[in-house]
Short mmCIF file of C-alpha atoms in Angstrom, two decimals:
data_model
loop_
_atom_site.label_atom_id
_atom_site.label_comp_id
_atom_site.label_asym_id
_atom_site.label_seq_id
_atom_site.Cartn_x
_atom_site.Cartn_y
_atom_site.Cartn_z
CA MET A 599 -36.02 8.60 -9.52
CA SER A 600 -37.85 9.89 -6.38
CA GLN A 601 -37.44 13.72 -5.75
CA ASP A 602 -36.36 13.00 -2.29
CA HIS A 603 -33.44 10.89 -3.93
CA GLN A 604 -32.38 13.86 -6.38
CA LYS A 605 -32.76 16.23 -3.40
CA CYS A 606 -30.39 14.44 -1.00
CA THR A 607 -27.90 13.42 -3.72
CA ALA A 608 -27.83 16.71 -4.86
CA SER A 609 -26.79 18.04 -1.44
CA PRO A 610 -24.46 21.03 -1.38
CA THR A 611 -22.30 19.20 0.54
CA SER A 612 -21.45 16.36 -2.02
CA ASP A 613 -17.77 16.34 -2.85
CA LYS A 614 -18.11 15.82 -6.86
CA HIS A 615 -14.52 14.71 -6.67
CA ASP A 616 -14.83 12.35 -4.14
CA VAL A 617 -18.23 10.66 -4.61
CA GLU A 618 -18.41 7.59 -6.29
CA LYS A 619 -21.47 5.65 -7.52
CA VAL A 620 -21.46 1.45 -6.47
CA VAL A 621 -23.58 -0.14 -8.58
CA PRO A 622 -25.76 0.40 -11.67
CA SER A 623 -29.27 1.78 -10.58
CA PRO A 624 -32.29 2.85 -12.58
CA SER A 625 -32.85 6.27 -13.23
CA SER A 626 -35.88 7.97 -13.96
CA ASP A 627 -36.52 7.15 -17.31
CA GLY A 628 -35.78 3.38 -16.69
CA THR A 629 -32.95 3.13 -18.01
CA GLN A 630 -29.80 2.08 -16.35
CA GLU A 631 -26.73 4.41 -15.47
CA ARG A 632 -23.12 4.08 -16.51
CA PRO A 633 -21.29 1.39 -14.32
CA TYR A 634 -17.97 2.98 -12.32
CA SER A 635 -15.51 1.18 -14.56
CA ILE A 636 -16.65 -0.48 -18.14
CA TYR A 637 -14.08 -2.98 -17.27
CA THR A 638 -15.00 -6.82 -16.49
CA PRO A 639 -13.93 -8.16 -13.50
CA ALA A 640 -11.54 -10.01 -15.35
CA GLU A 641 -9.84 -7.37 -16.60
CA ARG A 642 -9.31 -5.26 -13.63
CA TRP A 643 -7.98 -8.07 -11.90
CA PHE A 644 -5.33 -8.68 -14.89
CA ILE A 645 -5.04 -4.36 -14.19
CA VAL A 646 -4.18 -5.04 -10.54
CA VAL A 647 -1.64 -7.53 -10.90
CA ILE A 648 0.27 -5.95 -13.34
CA ALA A 649 0.40 -2.88 -10.91
CA SER A 650 1.02 -5.28 -7.89
CA VAL A 651 4.21 -6.87 -9.92
CA ALA A 652 5.00 -3.64 -10.71
CA ALA A 653 5.04 -2.30 -6.66
CA LEU A 654 6.81 -5.96 -5.51
CA PHE A 655 9.87 -3.53 -6.63
CA SER A 656 9.41 -0.97 -3.82
CA PRO A 657 10.29 -3.49 -0.83
CA LEU A 658 12.67 -5.96 -2.65
CA ALA A 659 15.25 -3.38 -3.99
CA ALA A 660 15.73 -2.01 -0.29
CA MET A 661 15.21 -6.04 1.29
CA THR A 662 17.61 -7.99 -1.32
CA TYR A 663 20.12 -5.71 -0.62
CA MET A 664 20.97 -6.46 2.95
CA PRO A 665 22.76 -9.53 3.16
CA ALA A 666 25.62 -8.22 0.86
CA ILE A 667 26.23 -5.49 3.14
CA PRO A 668 29.67 -7.20 4.97
CA VAL A 669 30.50 -7.83 1.27
CA ILE A 670 30.16 -4.63 0.14
CA ALA A 671 31.92 -3.45 2.94
CA ALA A 672 34.84 -5.10 2.31
CA ASP A 673 34.91 -4.17 -1.64
CA PHE A 674 34.60 -0.86 -1.18
CA HIS A 675 37.19 -0.99 1.78
CA LYS A 676 34.56 1.14 4.29
CA SER A 677 32.95 -0.35 7.63
CA VAL A 678 29.40 -1.93 7.69
CA GLU A 679 28.52 1.52 9.73
CA LEU A 680 29.22 3.59 6.22
CA ILE A 681 27.41 0.99 3.79
CA ASN A 682 24.33 0.71 6.32
CA LEU A 683 24.29 4.54 5.52
CA THR A 684 23.92 3.74 1.67
CA VAL A 685 20.29 1.80 3.63
CA THR A 686 18.86 5.19 5.39
CA VAL A 687 19.06 7.18 2.26
CA TYR A 688 17.46 4.72 0.94
CA MET A 689 14.67 4.33 3.24
CA VAL A 690 14.62 8.70 3.13
CA PHE A 691 13.77 8.87 -0.76
CA GLN A 692 11.97 5.85 0.01
CA GLY A 693 9.35 8.12 1.96
CA ILE A 694 10.20 11.36 -0.19
CA SER A 695 9.94 10.68 -4.12
CA PRO A 696 6.79 8.92 -4.07
CA VAL A 697 5.06 12.09 -2.39
CA PHE A 698 6.23 13.55 -5.94
CA TRP A 699 5.15 10.84 -8.12
CA GLY A 700 2.33 10.00 -6.72
CA THR A 701 1.12 13.79 -6.86
CA LEU A 702 2.31 13.81 -10.34
CA ALA A 703 0.15 11.05 -11.41
CA ASP A 704 -3.23 11.99 -9.85
CA TYR A 705 -2.53 14.56 -12.74
CA VAL A 706 -0.95 13.21 -15.44
CA GLY A 707 -1.91 9.62 -15.47
CA ARG A 708 -0.87 6.87 -14.56
CA ARG A 709 0.90 5.08 -17.08
CA PRO A 710 3.73 7.55 -17.90
CA ILE A 711 4.72 7.25 -14.22
CA PHE A 712 4.91 3.60 -13.79
CA LEU A 713 6.87 3.35 -17.34
CA SER A 714 9.08 6.57 -15.59
CA CYS A 715 9.92 4.99 -12.65
CA MET A 716 10.63 1.73 -14.14
CA LEU A 717 12.78 3.36 -16.53
CA VAL A 718 14.60 5.33 -13.49
CA LEU A 719 14.91 2.15 -11.51
CA ALA A 720 16.60 0.39 -14.56
CA VAL A 721 18.98 2.93 -15.26
CA ALA A 722 20.24 3.46 -11.67
CA CYS A 723 20.67 -0.23 -10.72
CA ILE A 724 22.72 -0.49 -14.37
CA GLY A 725 24.93 2.52 -12.43
CA LEU A 726 24.91 0.29 -9.48
CA ALA A 727 26.03 -2.83 -11.00
CA SER A 728 28.79 -0.69 -12.45
CA VAL A 729 29.86 1.60 -9.32
CA PRO A 730 33.81 1.76 -9.03
CA THR A 731 34.58 0.16 -5.87
CA SER A 732 36.78 3.44 -5.23
CA ASP A 733 33.54 5.90 -5.42
CA TYR A 734 31.64 5.44 -2.39
CA TRP A 735 29.74 8.64 -3.30
CA LEU A 736 28.83 7.63 -6.19
CA LEU A 737 27.10 4.26 -4.48
CA LEU A 738 25.23 6.95 -2.11
CA VAL A 739 23.86 8.69 -5.05
CA LEU A 740 22.80 5.99 -6.88
CA ARG A 741 21.00 4.26 -4.54
CA CYS A 742 18.95 7.21 -3.70
CA VAL A 743 17.89 7.41 -7.70
CA GLN A 744 17.55 3.99 -7.52
CA ALA A 745 15.14 4.63 -4.76
CA ALA A 746 13.04 7.47 -6.31
CA GLY A 747 12.41 5.04 -9.01
CA SER A 748 11.30 2.04 -7.51
CA ALA A 749 9.37 3.28 -3.98
CA SER A 750 6.46 4.90 -5.88
CA THR A 751 4.77 2.58 -7.43
CA ILE A 752 3.47 0.89 -4.05
CA ALA A 753 1.47 4.72 -4.08
CA LEU A 754 0.87 4.62 -8.32
CA GLY A 755 -1.13 0.98 -7.51
CA ALA A 756 -3.27 2.02 -4.76
CA GLY A 757 -4.30 4.99 -7.32
CA VAL A 758 -5.07 2.43 -10.07
CA VAL A 759 -7.39 0.61 -7.77
CA GLY A 760 -9.45 3.23 -6.77
CA ASP A 761 -9.98 4.26 -10.02
CA ILE A 762 -11.39 0.85 -11.33
CA ALA A 763 -13.03 -0.35 -7.88
CA THR A 764 -15.39 1.13 -5.93
CA ARG A 765 -15.85 1.30 -1.82
CA ALA A 766 -17.80 -2.26 -2.41
CA GLU A 767 -15.41 -4.13 -3.94
CA ARG A 768 -12.01 -2.05 -2.96
CA GLY A 769 -11.10 -4.19 -0.51
CA GLY A 770 -10.97 -7.66 -2.50
CA PHE A 771 -8.48 -5.51 -5.04
CA PHE A 772 -6.36 -4.10 -2.53
CA GLY A 773 -5.63 -7.47 -0.63
CA LEU A 774 -4.87 -8.61 -3.78
CA PHE A 775 -2.49 -5.07 -5.51
CA PHE A 776 -0.97 -5.61 -1.82
CA ILE A 777 0.62 -9.31 -2.22
CA GLY A 778 3.31 -7.85 -4.44
CA PRO A 779 4.78 -5.30 -1.97
CA LEU A 780 4.34 -7.68 0.99
CA LEU A 781 6.43 -10.53 -0.64
CA GLY A 782 9.66 -7.90 -0.89
CA PRO A 783 10.13 -8.35 2.62
CA THR A 784 9.84 -11.68 3.12
CA PHE A 785 11.79 -13.06 -0.32
CA GLY A 786 14.04 -9.89 -0.42
CA PRO A 787 16.75 -11.51 1.42
CA VAL A 788 16.40 -15.08 0.91
CA ILE A 789 17.72 -13.58 -3.08
CA GLY A 790 19.98 -11.34 -1.96
CA GLY A 791 21.56 -14.21 0.96
CA ALA A 792 21.34 -17.01 -2.55
CA LEU A 793 23.07 -14.39 -5.08
CA THR A 794 25.92 -12.85 -3.15
CA PRO A 795 27.93 -16.13 -2.62
CA THR A 796 27.25 -17.23 -5.70
CA LEU A 797 27.15 -14.46 -8.50
CA GLY A 798 28.44 -11.42 -6.33
CA TRP A 799 26.43 -8.82 -5.57
CA ARG A 800 26.67 -7.08 -8.67
CA TRP A 801 24.39 -9.49 -9.53
CA ILE A 802 21.62 -8.23 -7.84
CA PHE A 803 21.64 -5.00 -9.69
CA TRP A 804 21.90 -6.74 -13.15
CA ILE A 805 18.47 -9.17 -12.01
CA PHE A 806 17.28 -5.61 -10.46
CA VAL A 807 17.81 -4.60 -14.33
CA ILE A 808 16.28 -7.65 -16.51
CA ALA A 809 13.38 -7.61 -13.98
CA SER A 810 12.53 -3.64 -14.25
CA ALA A 811 13.19 -4.31 -18.44
CA LEU A 812 10.70 -6.77 -18.41
CA CYS A 813 8.02 -5.19 -16.22
CA PHE A 814 8.61 -1.81 -18.68
CA ILE A 815 7.69 -3.76 -21.38
CA ALA A 816 4.58 -5.31 -19.73
CA LEU A 817 3.47 -1.83 -19.03
CA SER A 818 3.84 -0.99 -21.89
CA ALA A 819 2.49 -3.44 -24.22
CA PHE A 820 -0.57 -4.39 -21.71
CA PHE A 821 -0.89 -1.63 -19.10
CA PRO A 822 -4.30 0.93 -19.94
CA ASP A 823 -3.92 4.71 -17.86
CA THR A 824 -6.71 4.64 -15.47
CA LEU A 825 -6.87 8.00 -14.07
CA ARG A 826 -10.53 9.12 -14.50
CA GLN A 827 -9.78 12.59 -14.92
CA LEU A 828 -8.61 11.51 -18.75
CA VAL A 829 -10.35 8.52 -19.32
CA GLY A 830 -13.38 8.33 -16.79
CA ASP A 831 -14.62 5.22 -16.18
CA GLY A 832 -12.18 3.62 -19.35
CA SER A 833 -14.59 4.58 -21.88
CA VAL A 834 -13.50 7.55 -22.98
CA LEU A 835 -10.32 7.20 -25.27
CA PRO A 836 -7.07 9.13 -24.32
CA SER A 837 -4.44 9.99 -26.73
CA ARG A 838 -2.05 7.15 -28.12
CA PHE A 839 0.82 7.72 -25.48
CA TYR A 840 -1.85 6.96 -22.56
CA ARG A 841 -2.28 3.48 -24.77
CA PRO A 842 -1.04 0.05 -24.29
CA LEU A 843 0.15 -1.07 -27.46
CA VAL A 844 -1.42 -4.68 -27.44
CA PRO A 845 -4.89 -3.63 -26.02
CA LEU A 846 -6.40 -6.54 -24.30
CA VAL A 847 -8.53 -4.44 -21.74
CA GLY A 848 -11.58 -2.71 -22.43
CA HIS A 849 -11.27 -3.88 -26.14
CA GLY A 850 -14.28 -2.45 -27.94
CA ARG A 851 -15.51 -0.51 -25.26
CA ARG A 852 -13.01 2.12 -25.11
CA GLY A 853 -13.75 5.33 -27.07
CA MET A 854 -17.64 4.87 -26.64
CA THR A 855 -17.64 8.74 -25.76
CA THR A 856 -16.01 11.39 -26.17
CA GLU A 857 -17.24 13.38 -22.87
CA ARG A 858 -14.10 13.96 -20.43
CA PRO A 859 -14.77 13.91 -16.61
CA PRO A 860 -14.32 17.28 -14.97
CA ARG A 861 -10.11 17.77 -14.32
CA VAL A 862 -9.50 17.42 -10.21
CA PRO A 863 -8.30 20.56 -8.91
CA PHE A 864 -4.75 20.33 -7.26
CA VAL A 865 -4.42 19.52 -4.09
CA ASN A 866 -0.81 19.84 -2.13
CA PRO A 867 -0.53 16.44 -1.24
CA LEU A 868 1.09 17.56 1.98
CA ARG A 869 -2.01 19.54 3.15
CA ILE A 870 -3.42 16.13 2.88
CA LEU A 871 -1.74 15.63 6.74
CA THR A 872 -4.09 18.30 8.12
CA TYR A 873 -7.06 16.36 7.60
CA PRO A 874 -7.86 14.99 11.51
CA ASP A 875 -9.56 11.86 10.25
CA VAL A 876 -7.01 11.11 7.52
CA LEU A 877 -3.65 11.89 10.14
CA ALA A 878 -4.86 9.64 12.84
CA LEU A 879 -5.25 7.11 9.60
CA LEU A 880 -1.52 7.78 8.94
CA LEU A 881 0.13 7.68 12.37
CA PHE A 882 -1.83 4.89 13.66
CA ASN A 883 -0.94 2.70 10.29
CA ALA A 884 2.81 4.16 11.14
CA VAL A 885 2.83 2.39 14.07
CA GLN A 886 1.69 -0.89 13.15
CA TYR A 887 4.13 -0.65 10.31
CA ALA A 888 7.07 0.09 12.39
CA LEU A 889 6.28 -2.80 14.50
CA PHE A 890 5.93 -5.18 11.17
CA TYR A 891 9.74 -3.85 10.19
CA ALA A 892 10.95 -4.05 14.19
CA ILE A 893 10.59 -7.84 13.27
CA ILE A 894 11.66 -8.54 10.03
CA ALA A 895 14.59 -6.63 10.21
CA THR A 896 15.88 -8.68 12.52
CA ILE A 897 14.76 -12.21 11.86
CA SER A 898 18.60 -12.31 10.76
CA SER A 899 20.39 -11.45 13.37
CA ILE A 900 18.02 -12.63 15.72
CA PHE A 901 18.19 -16.06 14.99
CA GLN A 902 21.98 -16.55 14.26
CA SER A 903 22.48 -16.15 17.34
CA THR A 904 19.92 -17.31 18.96
CA TYR A 905 19.79 -20.33 16.86
CA SER A 906 23.55 -20.91 15.83
CA PHE A 907 22.91 -24.55 14.08
CA LEU A 908 20.94 -22.33 11.55
CA ASN A 909 23.38 -21.59 8.17
CA GLU A 910 22.76 -18.57 6.24
CA THR A 911 20.55 -20.06 4.10
CA GLU A 912 18.18 -21.79 6.18
CA ILE A 913 18.26 -18.38 8.20
CA GLY A 914 16.86 -17.20 4.65
CA LEU A 915 14.31 -19.88 4.79
CA CYS A 916 13.13 -18.42 7.92
CA PHE A 917 11.45 -15.21 6.47
CA LEU A 918 8.98 -17.52 4.72
CA ALA A 919 6.53 -18.10 7.53
CA SER A 920 5.89 -14.47 7.50
CA GLY A 921 5.79 -14.41 3.86
CA PHE A 922 3.28 -16.79 4.17
CA GLY A 923 1.27 -14.48 6.95
CA THR A 924 1.51 -11.14 4.63
CA THR A 925 0.10 -13.11 1.20
CA ILE A 926 -1.90 -14.77 3.02
CA GLY A 927 -3.73 -12.53 5.28
CA GLY A 928 -3.75 -9.72 2.64
CA TYR A 929 -5.77 -12.06 0.55
CA VAL A 930 -8.45 -12.65 3.59
CA ILE A 931 -8.36 -9.12 4.74
CA GLY A 932 -10.10 -8.23 1.08
CA LYS A 933 -12.60 -10.32 1.08
CA ILE A 934 -13.74 -9.50 4.73
CA LEU A 935 -13.34 -6.03 4.10
CA ASP A 936 -15.69 -6.56 1.26
CA ARG A 937 -18.31 -8.37 3.26
CA ASP A 938 -18.06 -6.19 6.15
CA CYS A 939 -18.95 -3.27 3.86
CA ARG A 940 -21.84 -4.87 1.95
CA LEU A 941 -23.60 -6.25 5.72
CA LEU A 942 -23.44 -3.04 6.99
CA LYS A 943 -25.28 -1.65 4.04
CA GLU A 944 -27.67 -4.16 4.05
CA LYS A 945 -28.13 -3.52 7.68
CA LEU A 946 -28.57 0.47 7.13
CA ALA A 947 -30.92 -0.29 4.22
CA LEU A 948 -32.82 -2.34 6.55
CA GLU A 949 -33.41 -0.32 9.73
CA ARG A 950 -34.28 2.68 7.17
CA MET A 951 -36.75 1.14 5.53
CA ILE A 952 -38.54 0.05 8.58
CA THR A 953 -38.47 3.56 9.86
CA THR A 954 -39.49 5.07 6.89
CA ASP A 955 -41.86 4.95 3.56
CA THR A 956 -39.98 7.70 1.79
CA PRO A 957 -37.88 5.32 -1.10
CA GLY A 958 -35.60 8.37 -1.58
CA LEU A 959 -34.17 8.07 1.84
CA ARG A 960 -34.27 5.17 1.97
CA GLU A 961 -32.02 4.83 -0.59
CA ALA A 962 -30.22 8.08 0.82
CA VAL A 963 -28.44 6.03 3.84
CA THR A 964 -26.38 3.87 1.83
CA HIS A 965 -25.17 6.35 -0.56
CA GLU A 966 -21.65 7.31 -0.69
CA GLU A 967 -21.56 10.57 1.47
CA ASN A 968 -23.87 9.45 3.37
CA PHE A 969 -22.43 5.75 4.71
CA PRO A 970 -20.10 5.04 7.44
CA ILE A 971 -17.19 4.19 5.75
CA GLU A 972 -14.52 4.44 8.74
CA LYS A 973 -16.93 2.05 11.08
CA ALA A 974 -17.59 -0.79 8.26
CA ARG A 975 -13.36 -0.79 7.92
CA LEU A 976 -12.69 -0.70 11.34
CA LYS A 977 -14.83 -3.45 12.23
CA THR A 978 -12.11 -6.18 12.49
CA ILE A 979 -9.35 -4.14 13.53
CA PRO A 980 -9.63 -4.09 17.37
CA ILE A 981 -9.33 -8.04 17.40
CA GLN A 982 -6.13 -7.71 14.70
CA LEU A 983 -4.69 -5.11 17.22
CA LEU A 984 -4.50 -7.85 20.56
CA ILE A 985 -3.55 -10.41 17.97
CA CYS A 986 -0.71 -8.29 16.90
CA VAL A 987 0.61 -7.21 20.67
CA THR A 988 0.06 -10.56 21.70
CA CYS A 989 2.16 -12.16 19.35
CA CYS A 990 4.57 -9.67 19.18
CA ALA A 991 5.32 -10.18 22.66
CA GLY A 992 5.17 -13.92 23.09
CA TYR A 993 7.83 -13.90 20.08
CA GLY A 994 10.15 -11.71 22.57
CA TRP A 995 9.73 -13.92 25.16
CA CYS A 996 10.22 -17.18 23.12
CA LEU A 997 13.38 -15.88 21.19
CA HIS A 998 15.06 -15.12 25.27
CA GLN A 999 13.89 -18.37 26.10
CA LYS A 1000 15.48 -20.41 23.24
CA VAL A 1001 12.15 -22.55 22.89
CA ASN A 1002 11.89 -24.56 20.21
CA ILE A 1003 11.94 -22.84 16.36
CA ALA A 1004 9.02 -23.54 15.25
CA VAL A 1005 7.21 -21.75 18.00
CA PRO A 1006 8.65 -18.10 16.84
CA LEU A 1007 7.97 -19.36 13.41
CA VAL A 1008 4.71 -19.81 14.10
CA LEU A 1009 4.25 -16.35 15.64
CA GLN A 1010 5.91 -15.08 12.98
CA PHE A 1011 3.72 -16.72 10.34
CA VAL A 1012 -0.19 -15.12 12.38
CA PHE A 1013 1.62 -12.06 13.49
CA CYS A 1014 2.29 -11.09 10.09
CA PHE A 1015 -0.93 -12.36 8.84
CA SER A 1016 -3.06 -9.88 11.39
CA VAL A 1017 -0.73 -6.97 10.66
CA THR A 1018 -1.16 -7.29 6.94
CA ALA A 1019 -4.57 -6.81 7.79
CA ILE A 1020 -4.72 -3.90 10.16
CA LEU A 1021 -1.67 -2.00 7.29
CA ASN A 1022 -4.41 -3.02 4.35
CA THR A 1023 -7.38 -1.95 5.99
CA ILE A 1024 -5.77 1.30 6.69
CA GLN A 1025 -4.79 1.79 3.53
CA THR A 1026 -8.08 1.32 2.06
CA LEU A 1027 -10.27 3.43 4.24
CA LEU A 1028 -7.41 6.15 2.68
CA VAL A 1029 -8.25 5.97 -0.57
CA ASP A 1030 -12.27 5.48 0.36
CA LEU A 1031 -11.60 8.78 1.62
CA LEU A 1032 -9.95 10.82 -1.09
CA PRO A 1033 -10.59 8.50 -3.85
CA ALA A 1034 -9.52 11.06 -6.40
CA HIS A 1035 -6.29 11.62 -4.88
CA GLY A 1036 -5.67 7.78 -4.17
CA SER A 1037 -2.09 8.13 -5.04
CA SER A 1038 -1.45 11.18 -3.24
CA VAL A 1039 -3.04 9.78 -0.31
CA THR A 1040 -0.53 7.07 -0.45
CA ALA A 1041 2.14 8.85 -1.12
CA CYS A 1042 1.78 10.60 2.61
CA ASP A 1043 0.99 7.24 4.38
CA ASN A 1044 4.65 6.08 2.85
CA LEU A 1045 5.85 9.04 3.53
CA VAL A 1046 4.68 9.34 7.43
CA ARG A 1047 5.27 5.35 8.26
CA CYS A 1048 8.50 4.94 6.59
CA THR A 1049 9.57 8.13 8.91
CA PHE A 1050 8.35 5.82 11.58
CA GLY A 1051 9.62 2.36 10.04
CA ALA A 1052 13.31 4.20 9.75
CA VAL A 1053 13.22 5.46 13.46
CA CYS A 1054 12.23 1.87 14.87
CA VAL A 1055 14.93 0.16 12.77
CA SER A 1056 17.39 2.75 13.96
CA VAL A 1057 16.92 1.89 17.60
CA ILE A 1058 15.78 -1.95 17.44
CA ASP A 1059 19.74 -2.49 18.18
CA LEU A 1060 20.71 -0.37 20.63
CA MET A 1061 16.81 -1.84 22.79
CA LEU A 1062 17.86 -5.55 21.65
CA ASN A 1063 20.96 -4.65 23.54
CA ASP A 1064 20.46 -2.60 26.42
CA VAL A 1065 16.87 -4.29 27.25
CA GLY A 1066 17.25 -8.49 26.00
CA VAL A 1067 14.86 -9.48 23.16
CA GLY A 1068 12.20 -10.78 25.39
CA TRP A 1069 11.44 -6.59 27.01
CA THR A 1070 11.71 -5.37 23.94
CA TYR A 1071 9.18 -6.35 21.60
CA THR A 1072 7.31 -6.17 24.99
CA ILE A 1073 7.64 -2.59 25.07
CA LEU A 1074 7.02 -1.99 21.78
CA ALA A 1075 4.13 -4.29 21.82
CA LEU A 1076 2.51 -1.85 24.22
CA ILE A 1077 3.33 1.17 22.37
CA SER A 1078 0.95 -0.47 19.33
CA LEU A 1079 -1.24 -1.01 21.90
CA CYS A 1080 -1.80 2.81 23.26
CA THR A 1081 -2.59 4.17 19.48
CA SER A 1082 -5.79 1.52 20.17
CA PRO A 1083 -7.88 4.26 21.24
CA MET A 1084 -7.03 5.61 17.75
CA ILE A 1085 -9.43 3.42 16.30
CA TRP A 1086 -12.64 4.75 18.50
CA LEU A 1087 -11.31 8.65 17.46
CA ILE A 1088 -11.25 7.70 13.67
CA VAL A 1089 -15.07 6.58 13.63
CA ARG A 1090 -16.30 9.51 15.49
CA LEU A 1091 -14.13 12.00 13.65
CA GLY A 1092 -14.45 10.56 10.33
CA PRO A 1093 -18.64 11.59 9.71
CA ARG A 1094 -17.53 14.79 10.50
CA SER A 1095 -14.12 15.33 8.71
CA ARG A 1096 -16.26 13.88 5.24
CA ALA A 1097 -18.75 16.59 5.61
CA LYS A 1098 -16.29 19.41 5.93
CA ARG A 1099 -14.32 18.57 3.07
CA ARG A 1100 -17.58 18.33 1.03
CA ALA A 1101 -18.67 21.83 1.93
CA ARG A 1102 -15.43 23.09 1.50
CA ASN A 1103 -14.89 21.78 -1.98
CA SER A 1104 -18.20 22.79 -2.80
#
């Protein structure tokens, strides 16, 4: 390794907690440096799939409940407005609880917090399935507990992806991971709508008891702890509590070293909100998430009033268009993010090779702390945002004119494809900026976007009644479009904000 390169990588402004090696590279003695993770690609996909299944419970528990609200209101002898309050408190705890669980996972470990969340969810669902119809207050409390158990799994899974994947490959892993959480708003109403009139609304919660128990068993049996300050690149063997019962991944490679990585200092998760680049990303993401929920949360009511020939089952099937859009969009954008990152690195390395003959300087431009990750990640955001706002406004006016049902369904698909690409891109960039605090920054993202989403859901019916469906979605599209300058702001702010954090931490 050249002397210039040593100076660059040992810069006093480097952040030892947030800088990660991208690929193994030859050291000065000709040996290969350790990779970022000991797990093979297939093993990492396996870990992410388990985390994605666990993260599915957060939106699924929220949306499966929706079709049962009128029936629950009748059984409890309460108004629909009072039963809707159980949705509101769920969304409140959905935003708050990950701040606690996610931060704890960044210091205690991913595995024990995952298991704790599944256990809390199962216990809460047993209570909800058995709650007496005379105890409305208990229904409210148990919905809060259910949210506390299920909502944090997304933040935990994002932390896992940050643990085992470098920036160069993180986009693809996030694309796979977010398939689970994004399927919840799509298939939740279909499941709830099928169970409520046949087996009864209590079976919604019994199904969750069974599913969360199976997920708990799968996590216990196969899921290893990935927190880097506990296991490093995965080769450090932790205590028995942190190891899976059946070591399918990393078998024979764990325990190769007893050298533990340094402990990451505690960071108040709310302090993350004071970082200018991170805050700008959170606000931009929250607006797009609110737009997403403005369409998803109103599909049932709008399609029922616009296309009166549809029955409940057919309305539930209308959610499949958005479901396929989110699934395909998440997968495709993951591949695009990895490609954009690789191409920009190659371009910068080529430019530096032309302008300098010093190998160390040529390598430094693509080093993680110097690489313009914001530029690489946000490359496709402008076009995705333009597609989103166009489809959103067009969707509203198509429903207003009551055109053939195929048109709004196609617009749903395209909109959800693009908005998923935006949400996954921002989430990936957030973990890129703070990889040592992946769960905490995802929890903050969840807090901000759930707040915006709750506000949007609470006013969407008022807007639909006052200005009509066409103008409602046009206004929301214009609000989303007004956030576009934040993309330029993030690209400008990002490198300077990262440099200040590195200087402060050093």
